[in-house]
Amino acid sequence: MQDQRTTDEQWMLRALVVAKHGPELDANPRVGCVLVGPDGVLVAEGWHLGAGTLHAEAAALEAAGERAAGCTAYVTLEPCHHTGRTDPCSRALAAAGVTRVVHAVSDPNAAAGGGAAWLETQGVVVEAGLLEAEGEGLNRSWLHRQRTGRPWVTWKLATTLDGRSAAADGTSQWITGPESRADVHEQRARCGAIVVGTGTALTDDPQLTARYPDGSLFARQPLRVVMGQRELPAEARVFDAAAETVHLRTRSPREVLAVLAEREIHHVWLEGGPTVAAAFMGEGLVDEIVAYVAPVLLGRGRQSVSDLGITTIADALRLEPTDTRIIGHDVRITTILEESR
């Protein structure tokens, strides 16, 4: 017979799987809930489909009906305890007769947290921290915004082996191959906003959308953000009808991230040129770097990032690799800064 810990982990893994049905671009976290009866049999499961819809617990309880009484609820995030667009999940669980709640991650949102403590006052057994690392990974960027007040920033760069992002004549299309470019679009689609500077917008005239290889658009598009003081032509592709665009007339990365945090965006995809990248890096506002390295040599041309003010190897920014894979003829290297671990 399996011990309780093993059984609990299996059901929490199921909750993590169903949570992924929720949208990554939404302002709210992805959450999954699995209700298991006293006999160890699955009763119902639910997940959150985005702001304004039923929370995962409420969706599972609705599916279970009267069968929820006596169940254990496995939830990837601590049940909320506030009234917003929906009623508190903590009260719904108690009212349905759920006797035990196991959750992976405690809710860092001061306005919504406290559900676990309240459930205990109602005689519900609560256990926290099961598969916490997996739960953190599910909502990494959302949790980061809750804890720091700013979105998680991923800087994407495409570079040659010798660190060039463009040739001496300014041309940069295409350093990487079609497989890498398709991967970039998939990554864009998982973020709430794409940020570039006015220099990139004027030089490359990018559309900044998430597209399939055939050119069709992903169903949900990130917000397109151009930062900088220079004017952009009204006919620039970034202003087409494919997605919303905002032009933030500032050179301050902190101001940009503050605006995006106010819009409840929790993951920013930074595609700006070397100057914008250096500005974010210089202020410690890059959490992750996704580098597409092509087996190409230029010898001359624009560097991938501008001067970071580093003059000695002892001051070099140290990165922690989290993933390396070959995509077509290129290599994609994903790293996080040590302070973002």
PDB file of C-alpha atoms in Angstrom, residues 26-289:
ATOM      1  CA  ASP A  26      -3.544  36.292 -17.790  1.00  0.00           C
ATOM      2  CA  ALA A  27      -3.195  38.698 -14.888  1.00  0.00           C
ATOM      3  CA  ASN A  28      -4.101  35.892 -12.501  1.00  0.00           C
ATOM      4  CA  PRO A  29      -1.980  32.827 -11.688  1.00  0.00           C
ATOM      5  CA  ARG A  30      -2.561  29.407 -13.207  1.00  0.00           C
ATOM      6  CA  VAL A  31      -4.142  27.193 -10.541  1.00  0.00           C
ATOM      7  CA  GLY A  32      -5.347  23.606 -10.524  1.00  0.00           C
ATOM      8  CA  CYS A  33      -7.533  21.838  -7.960  1.00  0.00           C
ATOM      9  CA  VAL A  34      -8.227  18.106  -7.586  1.00  0.00           C
ATOM     10  CA  LEU A  35     -10.882  16.751  -5.208  1.00  0.00           C
ATOM     11  CA  VAL A  36     -10.311  13.222  -3.923  1.00  0.00           C
ATOM     12  CA  GLY A  37     -12.859  11.311  -1.852  1.00  0.00           C
ATOM     13  CA  PRO A  38     -12.228   9.472   1.438  1.00  0.00           C
ATOM     14  CA  ASP A  39     -11.971   6.251  -0.583  1.00  0.00           C
ATOM     15  CA  GLY A  40      -9.020   7.666  -2.561  1.00  0.00           C
ATOM     16  CA  VAL A  41     -11.023   8.029  -5.781  1.00  0.00           C
ATOM     17  CA  LEU A  42     -10.996  11.164  -7.938  1.00  0.00           C
ATOM     18  CA  VAL A  43     -14.234  13.097  -7.495  1.00  0.00           C
ATOM     19  CA  ALA A  44     -13.644  16.227  -9.625  1.00  0.00           C
ATOM     20  CA  GLU A  45     -11.003  18.622 -10.848  1.00  0.00           C
ATOM     21  CA  GLY A  46     -10.961  22.215 -11.998  1.00  0.00           C
ATOM     22  CA  TRP A  47      -8.667  24.975 -13.167  1.00  0.00           C
ATOM     23  CA  HIS A  48      -8.743  28.743 -13.492  1.00  0.00           C
ATOM     24  CA  LEU A  49      -9.453  30.022 -17.012  1.00  0.00           C
ATOM     25  CA  GLY A  50      -8.517  33.643 -16.362  1.00  0.00           C
ATOM     26  CA  ALA A  51      -9.651  36.811 -14.615  1.00  0.00           C
ATOM     27  CA  GLY A  52     -13.380  36.944 -14.064  1.00  0.00           C
ATOM     28  CA  THR A  53     -13.923  33.180 -14.365  1.00  0.00           C
ATOM     29  CA  LEU A  54     -14.358  30.607 -11.609  1.00  0.00           C
ATOM     30  CA  HIS A  55     -11.248  29.916  -9.560  1.00  0.00           C
ATOM     31  CA  ALA A  56      -9.901  26.382  -9.740  1.00  0.00           C
ATOM     32  CA  GLU A  57     -11.412  25.371  -6.409  1.00  0.00           C
ATOM     33  CA  ALA A  58     -14.827  26.762  -7.305  1.00  0.00           C
ATOM     34  CA  ALA A  59     -14.751  24.993 -10.674  1.00  0.00           C
ATOM     35  CA  ALA A  60     -13.900  21.665  -9.012  1.00  0.00           C
ATOM     36  CA  LEU A  61     -16.572  22.143  -6.337  1.00  0.00           C
ATOM     37  CA  GLU A  62     -19.181  22.947  -8.974  1.00  0.00           C
ATOM     38  CA  ALA A  63     -18.291  19.758 -10.825  1.00  0.00           C
ATOM     39  CA  ALA A  64     -18.379  17.703  -7.625  1.00  0.00           C
ATOM     40  CA  GLY A  65     -21.626  19.009  -6.170  1.00  0.00           C
ATOM     41  CA  GLU A  66     -22.619  17.190  -2.971  1.00  0.00           C
ATOM     42  CA  ARG A  67     -19.829  14.659  -3.518  1.00  0.00           C
ATOM     43  CA  ALA A  68     -17.297  17.286  -2.315  1.00  0.00           C
ATOM     44  CA  ALA A  69     -18.204  16.571   1.334  1.00  0.00           C
ATOM     45  CA  GLY A  70     -15.392  14.689   3.071  1.00  0.00           C
ATOM     46  CA  CYS A  71     -12.944  15.236   0.195  1.00  0.00           C
ATOM     47  CA  THR A  72      -9.305  16.271   0.262  1.00  0.00           C
ATOM     48  CA  ALA A  73      -8.567  19.227  -2.015  1.00  0.00           C
ATOM     49  CA  TYR A  74      -5.152  19.321  -3.694  1.00  0.00           C
ATOM     50  CA  VAL A  75      -4.504  22.874  -4.852  1.00  0.00           C
ATOM     51  CA  THR A  76      -1.394  24.287  -6.521  1.00  0.00           C
ATOM     52  CA  LEU A  77      -1.784  27.672  -4.769  1.00  0.00           C
ATOM     53  CA  GLU A  78      -3.156  28.456  -1.316  1.00  0.00           C
ATOM     54  CA  PRO A  79      -6.934  29.050  -1.541  1.00  0.00           C
ATOM     55  CA  CYS A  80      -7.731  32.747  -1.646  1.00  0.00           C
ATOM     56  CA  HIS A  81      -9.515  34.445   1.234  1.00  0.00           C
ATOM     57  CA  HIS A  82     -10.841  37.641  -0.292  1.00  0.00           C
ATOM     58  CA  THR A  83     -13.879  38.751  -2.269  1.00  0.00           C
ATOM     59  CA  GLY A  84     -12.961  40.089  -5.681  1.00  0.00           C
ATOM     60  CA  ARG A  85     -14.605  39.147  -8.960  1.00  0.00           C
ATOM     61  CA  THR A  86     -15.418  35.838  -7.266  1.00  0.00           C
ATOM     62  CA  ASP A  87     -16.125  34.759  -3.677  1.00  0.00           C
ATOM     63  CA  PRO A  88     -13.333  33.432  -1.413  1.00  0.00           C
ATOM     64  CA  CYS A  89     -12.270  29.894  -2.243  1.00  0.00           C
ATOM     65  CA  SER A  90     -11.490  29.222   1.399  1.00  0.00           C
ATOM     66  CA  ARG A  91     -15.136  29.750   2.396  1.00  0.00           C
ATOM     67  CA  ALA A  92     -16.380  27.727  -0.573  1.00  0.00           C
ATOM     68  CA  LEU A  93     -14.212  24.749   0.402  1.00  0.00           C
ATOM     69  CA  ALA A  94     -15.374  24.835   4.019  1.00  0.00           C
ATOM     70  CA  ALA A  95     -19.016  25.265   3.059  1.00  0.00           C
ATOM     71  CA  ALA A  96     -18.804  22.249   0.742  1.00  0.00           C
ATOM     72  CA  GLY A  97     -17.570  20.055   3.579  1.00  0.00           C
ATOM     73  CA  VAL A  98     -13.993  19.548   2.367  1.00  0.00           C
ATOM     74  CA  THR A  99     -12.091  18.157   5.358  1.00  0.00           C
ATOM     75  CA  ARG A 100      -8.470  18.487   4.220  1.00  0.00           C
ATOM     76  CA  VAL A 101      -6.617  20.932   1.969  1.00  0.00           C
ATOM     77  CA  VAL A 102      -3.115  20.325   0.632  1.00  0.00           C
ATOM     78  CA  HIS A 103      -1.497  23.178  -1.286  1.00  0.00           C
ATOM     79  CA  ALA A 104       1.872  23.598  -2.965  1.00  0.00           C
ATOM     80  CA  VAL A 105       2.618  27.334  -2.648  1.00  0.00           C
ATOM     81  CA  SER A 106       1.460  29.891  -0.113  1.00  0.00           C
ATOM     82  CA  ASP A 107      -0.173  32.944  -1.684  1.00  0.00           C
ATOM     83  CA  PRO A 108       2.160  35.974  -1.360  1.00  0.00           C
ATOM     84  CA  ASN A 109      -0.625  38.393  -2.300  1.00  0.00           C
ATOM     85  CA  ALA A 110      -1.443  40.221   0.929  1.00  0.00           C
ATOM     86  CA  ALA A 111      -4.968  41.001  -0.276  1.00  0.00           C
ATOM     87  CA  ALA A 112      -5.806  37.406  -1.179  1.00  0.00           C
ATOM     88  CA  GLY A 113      -3.735  35.367   1.276  1.00  0.00           C
ATOM     89  CA  GLY A 114      -4.737  33.931   4.611  1.00  0.00           C
ATOM     90  CA  GLY A 115      -7.010  31.207   3.294  1.00  0.00           C
ATOM     91  CA  ALA A 116      -5.020  28.401   4.903  1.00  0.00           C
ATOM     92  CA  ALA A 117      -5.099  29.966   8.357  1.00  0.00           C
ATOM     93  CA  TRP A 118      -8.841  30.648   8.125  1.00  0.00           C
ATOM     94  CA  LEU A 119      -9.571  27.076   7.004  1.00  0.00           C
ATOM     95  CA  GLU A 120      -7.773  25.767  10.069  1.00  0.00           C
ATOM     96  CA  THR A 121     -10.057  27.844  12.281  1.00  0.00           C
ATOM     97  CA  GLN A 122     -12.959  25.978  10.659  1.00  0.00           C
ATOM     98  CA  GLY A 123     -11.517  22.593  11.572  1.00  0.00           C
ATOM     99  CA  VAL A 124     -10.154  21.829   8.106  1.00  0.00           C
ATOM    100  CA  VAL A 125      -6.765  20.066   8.111  1.00  0.00           C
ATOM    101  CA  VAL A 126      -4.307  22.125   6.039  1.00  0.00           C
ATOM    102  CA  GLU A 127      -0.907  21.024   4.779  1.00  0.00           C
ATOM    103  CA  ALA A 128       1.360  23.426   2.895  1.00  0.00           C
ATOM    104  CA  GLY A 129       4.454  23.128   0.724  1.00  0.00           C
ATOM    105  CA  LEU A 130       3.834  19.834  -1.075  1.00  0.00           C
ATOM    106  CA  LEU A 131       5.809  19.906  -4.355  1.00  0.00           C
ATOM    107  CA  GLU A 132       6.500  23.554  -3.666  1.00  0.00           C
ATOM    108  CA  ALA A 133       9.312  23.837  -6.234  1.00  0.00           C
ATOM    109  CA  GLU A 134       7.015  22.564  -8.978  1.00  0.00           C
ATOM    110  CA  GLY A 135       4.291  24.936  -7.841  1.00  0.00           C
ATOM    111  CA  GLU A 136       6.730  27.845  -7.892  1.00  0.00           C
ATOM    112  CA  GLY A 137       7.813  26.936 -11.405  1.00  0.00           C
ATOM    113  CA  LEU A 138       4.216  26.893 -12.624  1.00  0.00           C
ATOM    114  CA  ASN A 139       3.722  30.563 -11.720  1.00  0.00           C
ATOM    115  CA  ARG A 140       7.296  31.823 -11.585  1.00  0.00           C
ATOM    116  CA  SER A 141       6.672  35.208 -13.178  1.00  0.00           C
ATOM    117  CA  TRP A 142       3.361  35.853 -11.381  1.00  0.00           C
ATOM    118  CA  LEU A 143       4.914  35.059  -8.019  1.00  0.00           C
ATOM    119  CA  HIS A 144       7.875  37.298  -8.875  1.00  0.00           C
ATOM    120  CA  ARG A 145       5.584  40.270  -9.506  1.00  0.00           C
ATOM    121  CA  GLN A 146       3.719  39.647  -6.275  1.00  0.00           C
ATOM    122  CA  ARG A 147       6.948  39.520  -4.281  1.00  0.00           C
ATOM    123  CA  THR A 148       8.949  42.286  -5.961  1.00  0.00           C
ATOM    124  CA  GLY A 149       6.312  44.573  -7.423  1.00  0.00           C
ATOM    125  CA  ARG A 150       7.690  44.276 -10.954  1.00  0.00           C
ATOM    126  CA  PRO A 151       7.404  41.786 -13.815  1.00  0.00           C
ATOM    127  CA  TRP A 152       9.903  39.013 -14.479  1.00  0.00           C
ATOM    128  CA  VAL A 153      12.130  40.165 -17.362  1.00  0.00           C
ATOM    129  CA  THR A 154      13.499  37.785 -19.984  1.00  0.00           C
ATOM    130  CA  TRP A 155      16.046  39.323 -22.335  1.00  0.00           C
ATOM    131  CA  LYS A 156      16.178  37.601 -25.690  1.00  0.00           C
ATOM    132  CA  LEU A 157      19.171  38.033 -27.936  1.00  0.00           C
ATOM    133  CA  ALA A 158      20.298  36.534 -31.198  1.00  0.00           C
ATOM    134  CA  THR A 159      24.042  36.576 -31.637  1.00  0.00           C
ATOM    135  CA  THR A 160      26.881  35.231 -33.706  1.00  0.00           C
ATOM    136  CA  LEU A 161      29.640  33.159 -32.165  1.00  0.00           C
ATOM    137  CA  ASP A 162      31.721  36.313 -31.853  1.00  0.00           C
ATOM    138  CA  GLY A 163      28.989  38.230 -30.024  1.00  0.00           C
ATOM    139  CA  ARG A 164      27.603  40.340 -32.874  1.00  0.00           C
ATOM    140  CA  SER A 165      23.928  41.227 -33.209  1.00  0.00           C
ATOM    141  CA  ALA A 166      24.307  42.923 -36.601  1.00  0.00           C
ATOM    142  CA  ALA A 167      26.872  43.249 -39.389  1.00  0.00           C
ATOM    143  CA  ALA A 168      28.990  46.343 -39.954  1.00  0.00           C
ATOM    144  CA  ASP A 169      26.420  47.708 -42.435  1.00  0.00           C
ATOM    145  CA  GLY A 170      23.654  47.351 -39.837  1.00  0.00           C
ATOM    146  CA  THR A 171      21.943  44.309 -41.350  1.00  0.00           C
ATOM    147  CA  SER A 172      20.764  41.709 -38.856  1.00  0.00           C
ATOM    148  CA  GLN A 173      18.190  39.591 -40.705  1.00  0.00           C
ATOM    149  CA  TRP A 174      18.779  36.796 -40.345  1.00  0.00           C
ATOM    150  CA  ILE A 175      21.532  35.791 -37.923  1.00  0.00           C
ATOM    151  CA  THR A 176      19.653  32.717 -36.732  1.00  0.00           C
ATOM    152  CA  GLY A 177      17.781  30.084 -38.693  1.00  0.00           C
ATOM    153  CA  PRO A 178      14.031  29.597 -39.238  1.00  0.00           C
ATOM    154  CA  GLU A 179      13.760  27.052 -36.415  1.00  0.00           C
ATOM    155  CA  SER A 180      15.086  29.562 -33.892  1.00  0.00           C
ATOM    156  CA  ARG A 181      12.802  32.272 -35.206  1.00  0.00           C
ATOM    157  CA  ALA A 182       9.797  29.967 -34.823  1.00  0.00           C
ATOM    158  CA  ASP A 183      10.901  29.223 -31.258  1.00  0.00           C
ATOM    159  CA  VAL A 184      11.098  32.948 -30.498  1.00  0.00           C
ATOM    160  CA  HIS A 185       7.485  33.376 -31.574  1.00  0.00           C
ATOM    161  CA  GLU A 186       6.426  30.555 -29.270  1.00  0.00           C
ATOM    162  CA  GLN A 187       8.298  32.236 -26.418  1.00  0.00           C
ATOM    163  CA  ARG A 188       6.701  35.601 -27.209  1.00  0.00           C
ATOM    164  CA  ALA A 189       3.261  34.035 -27.023  1.00  0.00           C
ATOM    165  CA  ARG A 190       3.936  33.013 -23.423  1.00  0.00           C
ATOM    166  CA  CYS A 191       4.666  36.579 -22.253  1.00  0.00           C
ATOM    167  CA  GLY A 192       2.470  39.516 -21.352  1.00  0.00           C
ATOM    168  CA  ALA A 193       4.497  42.187 -23.114  1.00  0.00           C
ATOM    169  CA  ILE A 194       7.302  42.601 -25.646  1.00  0.00           C
ATOM    170  CA  VAL A 195       9.582  45.601 -25.083  1.00  0.00           C
ATOM    171  CA  VAL A 196      11.879  47.301 -27.582  1.00  0.00           C
ATOM    172  CA  GLY A 197      13.457  50.728 -27.848  1.00  0.00           C
ATOM    173  CA  THR A 198      12.642  53.357 -30.452  1.00  0.00           C
ATOM    174  CA  GLY A 199      15.964  52.552 -32.139  1.00  0.00           C
ATOM    175  CA  THR A 200      14.873  48.992 -32.885  1.00  0.00           C
ATOM    176  CA  ALA A 201      11.389  50.163 -33.908  1.00  0.00           C
ATOM    177  CA  LEU A 202      12.826  52.687 -36.367  1.00  0.00           C
ATOM    178  CA  THR A 203      15.649  50.546 -37.761  1.00  0.00           C
ATOM    179  CA  ASP A 204      13.940  47.167 -38.108  1.00  0.00           C
ATOM    180  CA  ASP A 205      10.256  48.205 -38.304  1.00  0.00           C
ATOM    181  CA  PRO A 206       9.268  44.984 -36.466  1.00  0.00           C
ATOM    182  CA  GLN A 207       5.674  43.849 -36.084  1.00  0.00           C
ATOM    183  CA  LEU A 208       6.401  42.384 -32.616  1.00  0.00           C
ATOM    184  CA  THR A 209       3.643  39.795 -32.765  1.00  0.00           C
ATOM    185  CA  ALA A 210       3.625  36.095 -31.953  1.00  0.00           C
ATOM    186  CA  ARG A 211       3.140  34.238 -35.242  1.00  0.00           C
ATOM    187  CA  TYR A 212       3.100  30.682 -36.540  1.00  0.00           C
ATOM    188  CA  PRO A 213       5.551  29.726 -39.321  1.00  0.00           C
ATOM    189  CA  ASP A 214       2.800  30.322 -41.908  1.00  0.00           C
ATOM    190  CA  GLY A 215       2.452  33.923 -40.725  1.00  0.00           C
ATOM    191  CA  SER A 216      -0.877  33.513 -38.908  1.00  0.00           C
ATOM    192  CA  LEU A 217      -1.206  35.016 -35.451  1.00  0.00           C
ATOM    193  CA  PHE A 218      -1.393  33.227 -32.114  1.00  0.00           C
ATOM    194  CA  ALA A 219      -4.839  33.599 -30.566  1.00  0.00           C
ATOM    195  CA  ARG A 220      -3.553  35.771 -27.716  1.00  0.00           C
ATOM    196  CA  GLN A 221      -1.002  38.468 -28.362  1.00  0.00           C
ATOM    197  CA  PRO A 222       1.336  40.163 -25.876  1.00  0.00           C
ATOM    198  CA  LEU A 223       1.192  43.914 -25.425  1.00  0.00           C
ATOM    199  CA  ARG A 224       3.698  45.652 -27.718  1.00  0.00           C
ATOM    200  CA  VAL A 225       5.749  48.265 -25.878  1.00  0.00           C
ATOM    201  CA  VAL A 226       8.148  50.778 -27.418  1.00  0.00           C
ATOM    202  CA  MET A 227      10.212  52.834 -24.961  1.00  0.00           C
ATOM    203  CA  GLY A 228      12.087  56.019 -25.808  1.00  0.00           C
ATOM    204  CA  GLN A 229      11.658  59.677 -26.693  1.00  0.00           C
ATOM    205  CA  ARG A 230      11.915  59.560 -30.478  1.00  0.00           C
ATOM    206  CA  GLU A 231       8.798  59.844 -32.605  1.00  0.00           C
ATOM    207  CA  LEU A 232       7.621  56.826 -34.559  1.00  0.00           C
ATOM    208  CA  PRO A 233       5.868  57.041 -37.914  1.00  0.00           C
ATOM    209  CA  ALA A 234       2.148  56.357 -37.789  1.00  0.00           C
ATOM    210  CA  GLU A 235       2.560  53.720 -40.491  1.00  0.00           C
ATOM    211  CA  ALA A 236       5.086  51.699 -38.460  1.00  0.00           C
ATOM    212  CA  ARG A 237       4.141  48.030 -38.390  1.00  0.00           C
ATOM    213  CA  VAL A 238       4.123  48.030 -34.601  1.00  0.00           C
ATOM    214  CA  PHE A 239       0.982  50.176 -34.797  1.00  0.00           C
ATOM    215  CA  ASP A 240      -1.018  47.783 -36.960  1.00  0.00           C
ATOM    216  CA  ALA A 241      -4.225  46.149 -35.772  1.00  0.00           C
ATOM    217  CA  ALA A 242      -2.637  42.791 -34.888  1.00  0.00           C
ATOM    218  CA  ALA A 243      -2.152  43.697 -31.218  1.00  0.00           C
ATOM    219  CA  GLU A 244      -2.260  46.593 -28.781  1.00  0.00           C
ATOM    220  CA  THR A 245       0.769  48.909 -28.696  1.00  0.00           C
ATOM    221  CA  VAL A 246       1.879  51.538 -26.195  1.00  0.00           C
ATOM    222  CA  HIS A 247       4.698  54.032 -26.714  1.00  0.00           C
ATOM    223  CA  LEU A 248       6.202  54.892 -23.330  1.00  0.00           C
ATOM    224  CA  ARG A 249       8.182  58.091 -23.730  1.00  0.00           C
ATOM    225  CA  THR A 250      10.864  57.274 -21.210  1.00  0.00           C
ATOM    226  CA  ARG A 251      14.339  55.783 -21.226  1.00  0.00           C
ATOM    227  CA  SER A 252      13.945  54.451 -17.700  1.00  0.00           C
ATOM    228  CA  PRO A 253      13.533  50.674 -17.432  1.00  0.00           C
ATOM    229  CA  ARG A 254      12.055  51.085 -13.953  1.00  0.00           C
ATOM    230  CA  GLU A 255       9.353  53.413 -15.236  1.00  0.00           C
ATOM    231  CA  VAL A 256       8.498  50.962 -18.009  1.00  0.00           C
ATOM    232  CA  LEU A 257       8.208  48.044 -15.598  1.00  0.00           C
ATOM    233  CA  ALA A 258       6.136  50.128 -13.170  1.00  0.00           C
ATOM    234  CA  VAL A 259       3.603  50.863 -15.921  1.00  0.00           C
ATOM    235  CA  LEU A 260       3.452  47.208 -16.924  1.00  0.00           C
ATOM    236  CA  ALA A 261       3.060  46.081 -13.317  1.00  0.00           C
ATOM    237  CA  GLU A 262       0.092  48.445 -13.003  1.00  0.00           C
ATOM    238  CA  ARG A 263      -1.413  46.652 -15.984  1.00  0.00           C
ATOM    239  CA  GLU A 264      -0.920  43.358 -14.080  1.00  0.00           C
ATOM    240  CA  ILE A 265       1.629  42.081 -16.591  1.00  0.00           C
ATOM    241  CA  HIS A 266       4.010  39.675 -14.907  1.00  0.00           C
ATOM    242  CA  HIS A 267       6.326  38.477 -17.699  1.00  0.00           C
ATOM    243  CA  VAL A 268       8.184  40.845 -20.031  1.00  0.00           C
ATOM    244  CA  TRP A 269      10.013  39.665 -23.152  1.00  0.00           C
ATOM    245  CA  LEU A 270      12.811  42.184 -23.803  1.00  0.00           C
ATOM    246  CA  GLU A 271      13.887  42.337 -27.437  1.00  0.00           C
ATOM    247  CA  GLY A 272      15.471  45.763 -27.467  1.00  0.00           C
ATOM    248  CA  GLY A 273      18.852  46.426 -29.017  1.00  0.00           C
ATOM    249  CA  PRO A 274      22.188  46.612 -27.174  1.00  0.00           C
ATOM    250  CA  THR A 275      21.463  50.018 -25.624  1.00  0.00           C
ATOM    251  CA  VAL A 276      18.112  49.038 -24.128  1.00  0.00           C
ATOM    252  CA  ALA A 277      19.520  45.693 -23.002  1.00  0.00           C
ATOM    253  CA  ALA A 278      22.412  47.435 -21.252  1.00  0.00           C
ATOM    254  CA  ALA A 279      20.004  49.828 -19.538  1.00  0.00           C
ATOM    255  CA  PHE A 280      17.973  46.958 -18.079  1.00  0.00           C
ATOM    256  CA  MET A 281      21.080  44.964 -17.186  1.00  0.00           C
ATOM    257  CA  GLY A 282      22.762  47.980 -15.620  1.00  0.00           C
ATOM    258  CA  GLU A 283      19.842  48.494 -13.243  1.00  0.00           C
ATOM    259  CA  GLY A 284      19.652  44.813 -12.314  1.00  0.00           C
ATOM    260  CA  LEU A 285      16.277  44.406 -13.992  1.00  0.00           C
ATOM    261  CA  VAL A 286      16.974  41.335 -16.126  1.00  0.00           C
ATOM    262  CA  ASP A 287      16.091  38.034 -14.487  1.00  0.00           C
ATOM    263  CA  GLU A 288      16.665  35.627 -17.351  1.00  0.00           C
ATOM    264  CA  ILE A 289      18.540  35.619 -20.649  1.00  0.00           C
TER     265      ILE A 289
END
